[in-house]
N, CA, C and O atoms as a DFTB+ gen file, in Angstrom:
452 C
 N C O
     1  1      -4.185     -25.432       3.082
     2  2      -3.333     -24.533       2.350
     3  2      -4.132     -23.278       2.026
     4  3      -5.320     -23.334       1.710
     5  1      -3.447     -22.152       2.115
     6  2      -4.037     -20.880       1.733
     7  2      -3.104     -20.192       0.763
     8  3      -1.906     -20.060       1.014
     9  1      -3.672     -19.753      -0.356
    10  2      -2.924     -18.948      -1.314
    11  2      -3.632     -17.594      -1.365
    12  3      -4.770     -17.495      -1.824
    13  1      -2.954     -16.566      -0.894
    14  2      -3.558     -15.240      -0.755
    15  2      -3.608     -14.493      -2.087
    16  3      -3.011     -14.909      -3.079
    17  1      -4.337     -13.381      -2.078
    18  2      -4.518     -12.547      -3.262
    19  2      -3.180     -12.119      -3.847
    20  3      -2.267     -11.728      -3.119
    21  1      -3.077     -12.196      -5.142
    22  2      -1.888     -11.714      -5.829
    23  2      -0.699     -12.647      -5.786
    24  3       0.345     -12.335      -6.358
    25  1      -0.827     -13.783      -5.124
    26  2       0.271     -14.749      -5.095
    27  2       0.295     -15.509      -6.415
    28  3      -0.743     -15.705      -7.047
    29  1       1.471     -15.929      -6.819
    30  2       1.628     -16.732      -8.035
    31  2       2.285     -18.045      -7.658
    32  3       3.343     -18.072      -7.030
    33  1       1.639     -19.132      -8.053
    34  2       2.217     -20.466      -7.898
    35  2       2.323     -21.034      -9.303
    36  3       1.313     -21.251      -9.972
    37  1       3.546     -21.272      -9.744
    38  2       3.779     -21.714     -11.114
    39  2       4.591     -22.999     -11.081
    40  3       5.679     -23.038     -10.506
    41  1       4.074     -24.027     -11.686
    42  2       4.697     -25.339     -11.619
    43  2       5.771     -25.570     -12.648
    44  3       5.994     -24.771     -13.557
    45  1       6.424     -26.692     -12.468
    46  2       6.036     -27.704     -11.487
    47  2       6.339     -27.237     -10.063
    48  3       7.415     -26.722      -9.761
    49  1       5.360     -27.439      -9.222
    50  2       5.447     -26.953      -7.849
    51  2       4.628     -27.885      -6.961
    52  3       3.603     -28.411      -7.395
    53  1       5.070     -28.093      -5.729
    54  2       4.299     -28.867      -4.768
    55  2       4.169     -28.039      -3.501
    56  3       5.156     -27.537      -2.964
    57  1       2.930     -27.906      -3.032
    58  2       2.681     -27.180      -1.790
    59  2       1.919     -28.119      -0.867
    60  3       0.820     -28.569      -1.194
    61  1       2.501     -28.408       0.274
    62  2       1.921     -29.362       1.221
    63  2       0.761     -28.745       2.003
    64  3       0.427     -27.575       1.818
    65  1       0.160     -29.539       2.868
    66  2      -0.936     -29.088       3.722
    67  2      -0.464     -28.028       4.715
    68  3       0.704     -27.974       5.097
    69  1      -1.418     -27.191       5.115
    70  2      -1.228     -26.186       6.169
    71  2      -0.161     -25.149       5.832
    72  3       0.450     -24.567       6.728
    73  1       0.062     -24.920       4.535
    74  2       1.004     -23.904       4.074
    75  2       0.243     -22.606       3.852
    76  3      -0.899     -22.620       3.393
    77  1       0.878     -21.480       4.178
    78  2       0.319     -20.165       3.891
    79  2       1.223     -19.494       2.872
    80  3       2.398     -19.241       3.139
    81  1       0.662     -19.207       1.692
    82  2       1.377     -18.497       0.637
    83  2       0.808     -17.080       0.633
    84  3      -0.338     -16.866       0.238
    85  1       1.600     -16.131       1.066
    86  2       1.100     -14.790       1.332
    87  2       0.966     -13.930       0.075
    88  3       1.333     -14.337      -1.027
    89  1       0.440     -12.756       0.276
    90  2       0.143     -11.786      -0.759
    91  2       1.382     -11.445      -1.590
    92  3       2.459     -11.181      -1.056
    93  1       1.195     -11.457      -2.908
    94  2       2.223     -11.066      -3.873
    95  2       3.505     -11.887      -3.796
    96  3       4.554     -11.435      -4.256
    97  1       3.436     -13.079      -3.225
    98  2       4.620     -13.938      -3.239
    99  2       4.622     -14.759      -4.521
   100  3       3.595     -14.889      -5.188
   101  1       5.776     -15.308      -4.858
   102  2       5.913     -16.126      -6.058
   103  2       6.577     -17.434      -5.666
   104  3       7.648     -17.453      -5.060
   105  1       5.913     -18.531      -6.027
   106  2       6.471     -19.869      -5.820
   107  2       6.584     -20.512      -7.197
   108  3       5.576     -20.832      -7.827
   109  1       7.809     -20.698      -7.654
   110  2       8.060     -21.162      -9.007
   111  2       9.032     -22.332      -8.966
   112  3      10.173     -22.196      -8.524
   113  1       8.574     -23.451      -9.421
   114  2       9.352     -24.697      -9.411
   115  2       9.972     -24.964      -8.031
   116  3      11.191     -25.071      -7.895
   117  1       9.123     -25.067      -7.033
   118  2       9.579     -25.276      -5.660
   119  2       8.739     -26.347      -4.980
   120  3       7.648     -26.686      -5.437
   121  1       9.261     -26.867      -3.891
   122  2       8.549     -27.823      -3.044
   123  2       8.464     -27.186      -1.663
   124  3       9.484     -26.881      -1.046
   125  1       7.235     -26.989      -1.185
   126  2       7.025     -26.298       0.083
   127  2       6.450     -27.280       1.090
   128  3       5.366     -27.826       0.884
   129  1       7.173     -27.503       2.176
   130  2       6.798     -28.480       3.193
   131  2       5.634     -28.046       4.066
   132  3       5.323     -26.860       4.175
   133  1       5.011     -29.012       4.672
   134  2       3.833     -28.822       5.526
   135  2       4.064     -27.731       6.576
   136  3       5.088     -27.703       7.258
   137  1       3.074     -26.830       6.682
   138  2       3.110     -25.811       7.723
   139  2       4.046     -24.654       7.468
   140  3       4.248     -23.824       8.355
   141  1       4.629     -24.571       6.272
   142  2       5.524     -23.449       5.971
   143  2       4.715     -22.174       5.764
   144  3       3.510     -22.224       5.519
   145  1       5.382     -21.047       5.865
   146  2       4.766     -19.730       5.686
   147  2       5.635     -18.945       4.720
   148  3       6.788     -18.637       5.021
   149  1       5.074     -18.620       3.549
   150  2       5.782     -17.819       2.558
   151  2       5.243     -16.393       2.687
   152  3       4.082     -16.145       2.360
   153  1       6.059     -15.461       3.152
   154  2       5.619     -14.086       3.415
   155  2       5.405     -13.301       2.132
   156  3       5.789     -13.728       1.043
   157  1       4.773     -12.128       2.294
   158  2       4.464     -11.284       1.147
   159  2       5.737     -10.846       0.427
   160  3       6.781     -10.607       1.034
   161  1       5.600     -10.753      -0.902
   162  2       6.690     -10.342      -1.792
   163  2       7.901     -11.268      -1.766
   164  3       8.959     -10.902      -2.278
   165  1       7.774     -12.442      -1.189
   166  2       8.884     -13.394      -1.179
   167  2       8.862     -14.210      -2.464
   168  3       7.810     -14.394      -3.076
   169  1      10.029     -14.696      -2.867
   170  2      10.159     -15.541      -4.045
   171  2      10.845     -16.831      -3.626
   172  3      11.890     -16.819      -2.976
   173  1      10.229     -17.953      -4.017
   174  2      10.815     -19.272      -3.772
   175  2      10.928     -19.942      -5.138
   176  3       9.920     -20.134      -5.818
   177  1      12.149     -20.299      -5.546
   178  2      12.347     -20.781      -6.910
   179  2      13.548     -21.725      -7.028
   180  3      14.199     -22.054      -6.037
   181  1      13.817     -22.142      -8.238
   182  2      14.972     -22.990      -8.582
   183  2      14.899     -24.394      -8.011
   184  3      15.932     -25.013      -7.757
   185  1      13.694     -24.906      -7.804
   186  2      13.563     -26.279      -7.329
   187  2      13.912     -26.488      -5.874
   188  3      14.107     -27.627      -5.450
   189  1      13.999     -25.412      -5.090
   190  2      14.345     -25.569      -3.677
   191  2      13.225     -26.288      -2.927
   192  3      12.068     -26.285      -3.347
   193  1      13.595     -26.893      -1.825
   194  2      12.652     -27.557      -0.924
   195  2      12.623     -26.772       0.375
   196  3      13.606     -26.727       1.114
   197  1      11.473     -26.152       0.641
   198  2      11.304     -25.447       1.908
   199  2      10.923     -26.497       2.943
   200  3       9.892     -27.154       2.799
   201  1      11.738     -26.670       3.988
   202  2      11.421     -27.681       4.991
   203  2      10.100     -27.384       5.709
   204  3       9.681     -26.228       5.778
   205  1       9.454     -28.400       6.232
   206  2       8.194     -28.200       6.968
   207  2       8.363     -27.195       8.104
   208  3       9.381     -27.171       8.796
   209  1       7.321     -26.355       8.274
   210  2       7.290     -25.432       9.404
   211  2       8.254     -24.274       9.328
   212  3       8.533     -23.647      10.350
   213  1       8.770     -23.968       8.157
   214  2       9.753     -22.889       8.032
   215  2       9.113     -21.598       7.552
   216  3       8.061     -21.606       6.914
   217  1       9.763     -20.499       7.868
   218  2       9.273     -19.151       7.595
   219  2      10.152     -18.470       6.548
   220  3      11.352     -18.291       6.755
   221  1       9.544     -18.091       5.422
   222  2      10.244     -17.315       4.404
   223  2       9.901     -15.850       4.661
   224  3       8.745     -15.457       4.503
   225  1      10.876     -15.037       5.052
   226  2      10.602     -13.644       5.439
   227  2      10.097     -12.790       4.278
   228  3      10.290     -13.145       3.116
   229  1       9.449     -11.663       4.591
   230  2       8.964     -10.756       3.559
   231  2      10.093     -10.316       2.627
   232  3      11.172      -9.932       3.078
   233  1       9.827     -10.378       1.322
   234  2      10.793      -9.915       0.334
   235  2      11.983     -10.820       0.102
   236  3      12.858     -10.482      -0.696
   237  1      12.045     -11.954       0.768
   238  2      13.194     -12.859       0.619
   239  2      13.201     -13.489      -0.773
   240  3      12.151     -13.678      -1.388
   241  1      14.391     -13.806      -1.253
   242  2      14.557     -14.526      -2.513
   243  2      15.251     -15.841      -2.191
   244  3      16.473     -15.893      -2.059
   245  1      14.472     -16.888      -2.069
   246  2      15.022     -18.197      -1.721
   247  2      15.219     -18.965      -3.017
   248  3      14.294     -19.579      -3.548
   249  1      16.461     -18.914      -3.513
   250  2      16.772     -19.515      -4.801
   251  2      17.875     -20.565      -4.725
   252  3      18.394     -21.006      -5.750
   253  1      18.226     -20.960      -3.510
   254  2      19.205     -22.044      -3.330
   255  2      18.780     -22.889      -2.131
   256  3      18.104     -22.410      -1.221
   257  1      19.188     -24.138      -2.153
   258  2      18.829     -25.011      -1.040
   259  2      19.512     -24.563       0.250
   260  3      18.972     -24.752       1.340
   261  1      20.669     -23.983       0.130
   262  2      21.373     -23.464       1.303
   263  2      20.529     -22.393       2.014
   264  3      20.421     -22.397       3.240
   265  1      19.939     -21.486       1.243
   266  2      19.073     -20.453       1.828
   267  2      17.829     -21.087       2.458
   268  3      17.407     -20.690       3.544
   269  1      17.252     -22.064       1.775
   270  2      16.041     -22.720       2.285
   271  2      16.315     -23.439       3.595
   272  3      15.503     -23.379       4.518
   273  1      17.442     -24.112       3.682
   274  2      17.780     -24.865       4.886
   275  2      18.086     -23.959       6.078
   276  3      17.997     -24.393       7.226
   277  1      18.446     -22.706       5.811
   278  2      18.788     -21.767       6.880
   279  2      17.569     -21.028       7.444
   280  3      17.707     -20.253       8.391
   281  1      16.383     -21.255       6.879
   282  2      15.188     -20.538       7.333
   283  2      14.808     -20.937       8.759
   284  3      14.982     -22.085       9.167
   285  1      14.287     -19.965       9.505
   286  2      13.833     -20.226      10.875
   287  2      12.421     -20.807      10.850
   288  3      11.787     -20.878       9.797
   289  1      11.945     -21.216      12.003
   290  2      10.577     -21.738      12.100
   291  2       9.577     -20.585      12.049
   292  3       9.933     -19.428      12.276
   293  1       8.329     -20.914      11.749
   294  2       7.284     -19.903      11.623
   295  2       7.006     -19.280      12.989
   296  3       6.704     -20.003      13.939
   297  1       7.102     -17.952      13.108
   298  2       6.809     -17.279      14.378
   299  2       5.322     -17.401      14.736
   300  3       4.468     -17.555      13.863
   301  1       5.046     -17.329      16.011
   302  2       3.675     -17.465      16.500
   303  2       2.750     -16.410      15.880
   304  3       1.626     -16.731      15.496
   305  1       3.205     -15.165      15.780
   306  2       2.334     -14.120      15.231
   307  2       2.009     -14.362      13.759
   308  3       0.931     -13.978      13.306
   309  1       2.902     -14.982      13.008
   310  2       2.618     -15.303      11.607
   311  2       1.606     -16.441      11.509
   312  3       0.752     -16.439      10.622
   313  1       1.698     -17.405      12.409
   314  2       0.691     -18.476      12.439
   315  2      -0.682     -17.892      12.737
   316  3      -1.674     -18.273      12.115
   317  1      -0.738     -16.966      13.690
   318  2      -2.006     -16.325      14.042
   319  2      -2.549     -15.511      12.872
   320  3      -3.753     -15.514      12.616
   321  1      -1.669     -14.818      12.164
   322  2      -2.081     -14.050      10.991
   323  2      -2.688     -14.973       9.940
   324  3      -3.745     -14.669       9.387
   325  1      -2.034     -16.088       9.662
   326  2      -2.541     -17.043       8.664
   327  2      -3.912     -17.562       9.060
   328  3      -4.799     -17.670       8.213
   329  1      -4.097     -17.884      10.326
   330  2      -5.402     -18.378      10.795
   331  2      -6.478     -17.295      10.656
   332  3      -7.622     -17.603      10.320
   333  1      -6.126     -16.049      10.909
   334  2      -7.097     -14.966      10.786
   335  2      -7.497     -14.742       9.325
   336  3      -8.672     -14.524       9.032
   337  1      -6.529     -14.795       8.416
   338  2      -6.841     -14.661       6.990
   339  2      -7.763     -15.800       6.558
   340  3      -8.724     -15.573       5.823
   341  1      -7.479     -17.010       7.005
   342  2      -8.334     -18.154       6.664
   343  2      -9.739     -17.974       7.222
   344  3     -10.715     -18.290       6.543
   345  1      -9.855     -17.476       8.435
   346  2     -11.173     -17.265       9.051
   347  2     -11.987     -16.260       8.244
   348  3     -13.158     -16.494       7.945
   349  1     -11.364     -15.153       7.898
   350  2     -12.060     -14.130       7.122
   351  2     -12.469     -14.680       5.757
   352  3     -13.579     -14.420       5.294
   353  1     -11.595     -15.426       5.120
   354  2     -11.919     -15.992       3.807
   355  2     -13.108     -16.940       3.873
   356  3     -13.867     -17.036       2.909
   357  1     -13.284     -17.629       4.967
   358  2     -14.425     -18.525       5.120
   359  2     -15.727     -17.747       5.299
   360  3     -16.804     -18.276       5.023
   361  1     -15.643     -16.512       5.754
   362  2     -16.835     -15.686       5.931
   363  2     -17.317     -15.059       4.625
   364  3     -18.500     -14.744       4.500
   365  1     -16.444     -14.877       3.668
   366  2     -16.814     -14.208       2.427
   367  2     -17.975     -14.857       1.683
   368  3     -18.930     -14.151       1.358
   369  1     -17.955     -16.146       1.396
   370  2     -19.030     -16.726       0.569
   371  2     -20.434     -16.480       1.108
   372  3     -21.365     -16.288       0.326
   373  1     -20.603     -16.481       2.408
   374  2     -21.927     -16.281       2.990
   375  2     -22.461     -14.879       2.695
   376  3     -23.673     -14.666       2.730
   377  1     -21.590     -13.933       2.410
   378  2     -22.013     -12.557       2.148
   379  2     -22.011     -12.183       0.672
   380  3     -22.451     -11.088       0.323
   381  1     -21.537     -13.046      -0.189
   382  2     -21.458     -12.702      -1.607
   383  2     -22.818     -12.356      -2.202
   384  3     -22.914     -11.490      -3.072
   385  1     -23.860     -13.022      -1.743
   386  2     -25.174     -12.746      -2.325
   387  2     -25.608     -11.297      -2.087
   388  3     -26.416     -10.764      -2.847
   389  1     -25.084     -10.659      -1.045
   390  2     -25.424      -9.259      -0.790
   391  2     -24.867      -8.350      -1.891
   392  3     -25.467      -7.331      -2.230
   393  1     -23.737      -8.726      -2.431
   394  2     -23.114      -7.935      -3.491
   395  2     -23.557      -8.367      -4.885
   396  3     -23.707      -7.537      -5.781
   397  1     -23.763      -9.664      -5.060
   398  2     -23.930     -10.195      -6.404
   399  2     -25.309     -10.776      -6.684
   400  3     -25.532     -11.284      -7.783
   401  1     -26.234     -10.724      -5.747
   402  2     -27.567     -11.271      -5.954
   403  2     -27.662     -12.717      -5.494
   404  3     -26.664     -13.437      -5.459
   405  1     -28.859     -13.126      -5.146
   406  2     -29.081     -14.480      -4.636
   407  2     -29.175     -15.508      -5.755
   408  3     -28.891     -16.687      -5.541
   409  1     -29.568     -15.072      -6.937
   410  2     -29.825     -15.999      -8.036
   411  2     -28.716     -15.918      -9.080
   412  3     -28.120     -14.863      -9.299
   413  1     -28.459     -17.045      -9.710
   414  2     -27.440     -17.087     -10.762
   415  2     -27.973     -17.895     -11.939
   416  3     -28.624     -18.926     -11.767
   417  1     -27.680     -17.404     -13.129
   418  2     -28.052     -18.180     -14.311
   419  2     -27.014     -19.277     -14.508
   420  3     -26.041     -19.353     -13.756
   421  1     -27.210     -20.115     -15.499
   422  2     -26.287     -21.239     -15.726
   423  2     -24.876     -20.781     -16.060
   424  3     -23.924     -21.543     -15.886
   425  1     -24.723     -19.541     -16.541
   426  2     -23.386     -19.016     -16.866
   427  2     -22.695     -18.425     -15.646
   428  3     -21.520     -18.065     -15.719
   429  1     -23.414     -18.316     -14.506
   430  2     -22.824     -17.775     -13.296
   431  2     -23.156     -16.317     -13.042
   432  3     -22.819     -15.786     -11.984
   433  1     -23.812     -15.654     -13.994
   434  2     -24.163     -14.238     -13.843
   435  2     -25.246     -14.079     -12.774
   436  3     -26.242     -14.802     -12.789
   437  1     -25.057     -13.138     -11.852
   438  2     -26.015     -12.920     -10.765
   439  2     -27.148     -12.026     -11.242
   440  3     -26.942     -11.113     -12.041
   441  1     -28.355     -12.303     -10.740
   442  2     -29.515     -11.467     -11.057
   443  2     -30.510     -11.524      -9.917
   444  3     -30.510     -12.466      -9.124
   445  1     -31.358     -10.510      -9.838
   446  2     -32.460     -10.489      -8.879
   447  2     -33.755     -10.666      -9.657
   448  3     -33.867     -10.183     -10.784
   449  1     -34.723     -11.342      -9.082
   450  2     -36.004     -11.563      -9.774
   451  2     -36.951     -10.437      -9.523
   452  3     -38.075     -10.453     -10.024
C-alpha cells in the first residue's frame, strides 16, 4: 500500500494490499479493495466498498455504492505511475543523511560531529 503526500485516510477505514492512495485524496469511512487506485483529489466516503483492482478517477466523489460498483479497472499507465512513485519513495531514506546529517540524538535531531 502507498499513501502519497497530502492524502487523508480517516477511519474507520480499511485499505487492502497493493492499493495506491494518491496525492490530496481523501478516504473517509471506506473499504478499499486490493489493487485499487485512488487518484489525486478524489474522495471516497460514506462506507462504500471499492472493489479490488478498480480506478477512482481524479477529482471523483465516490459517496455511494452504486458509484463504486461502476468504476473501471486500473489503467496500465496508472499502475506504472504507482510503481514509479513507490520506487522513488524507496530511494529517499538512503539520501536523507545528506540533508539531515548522519548522526541522530535520542530525540531524533540530526547533528554532525
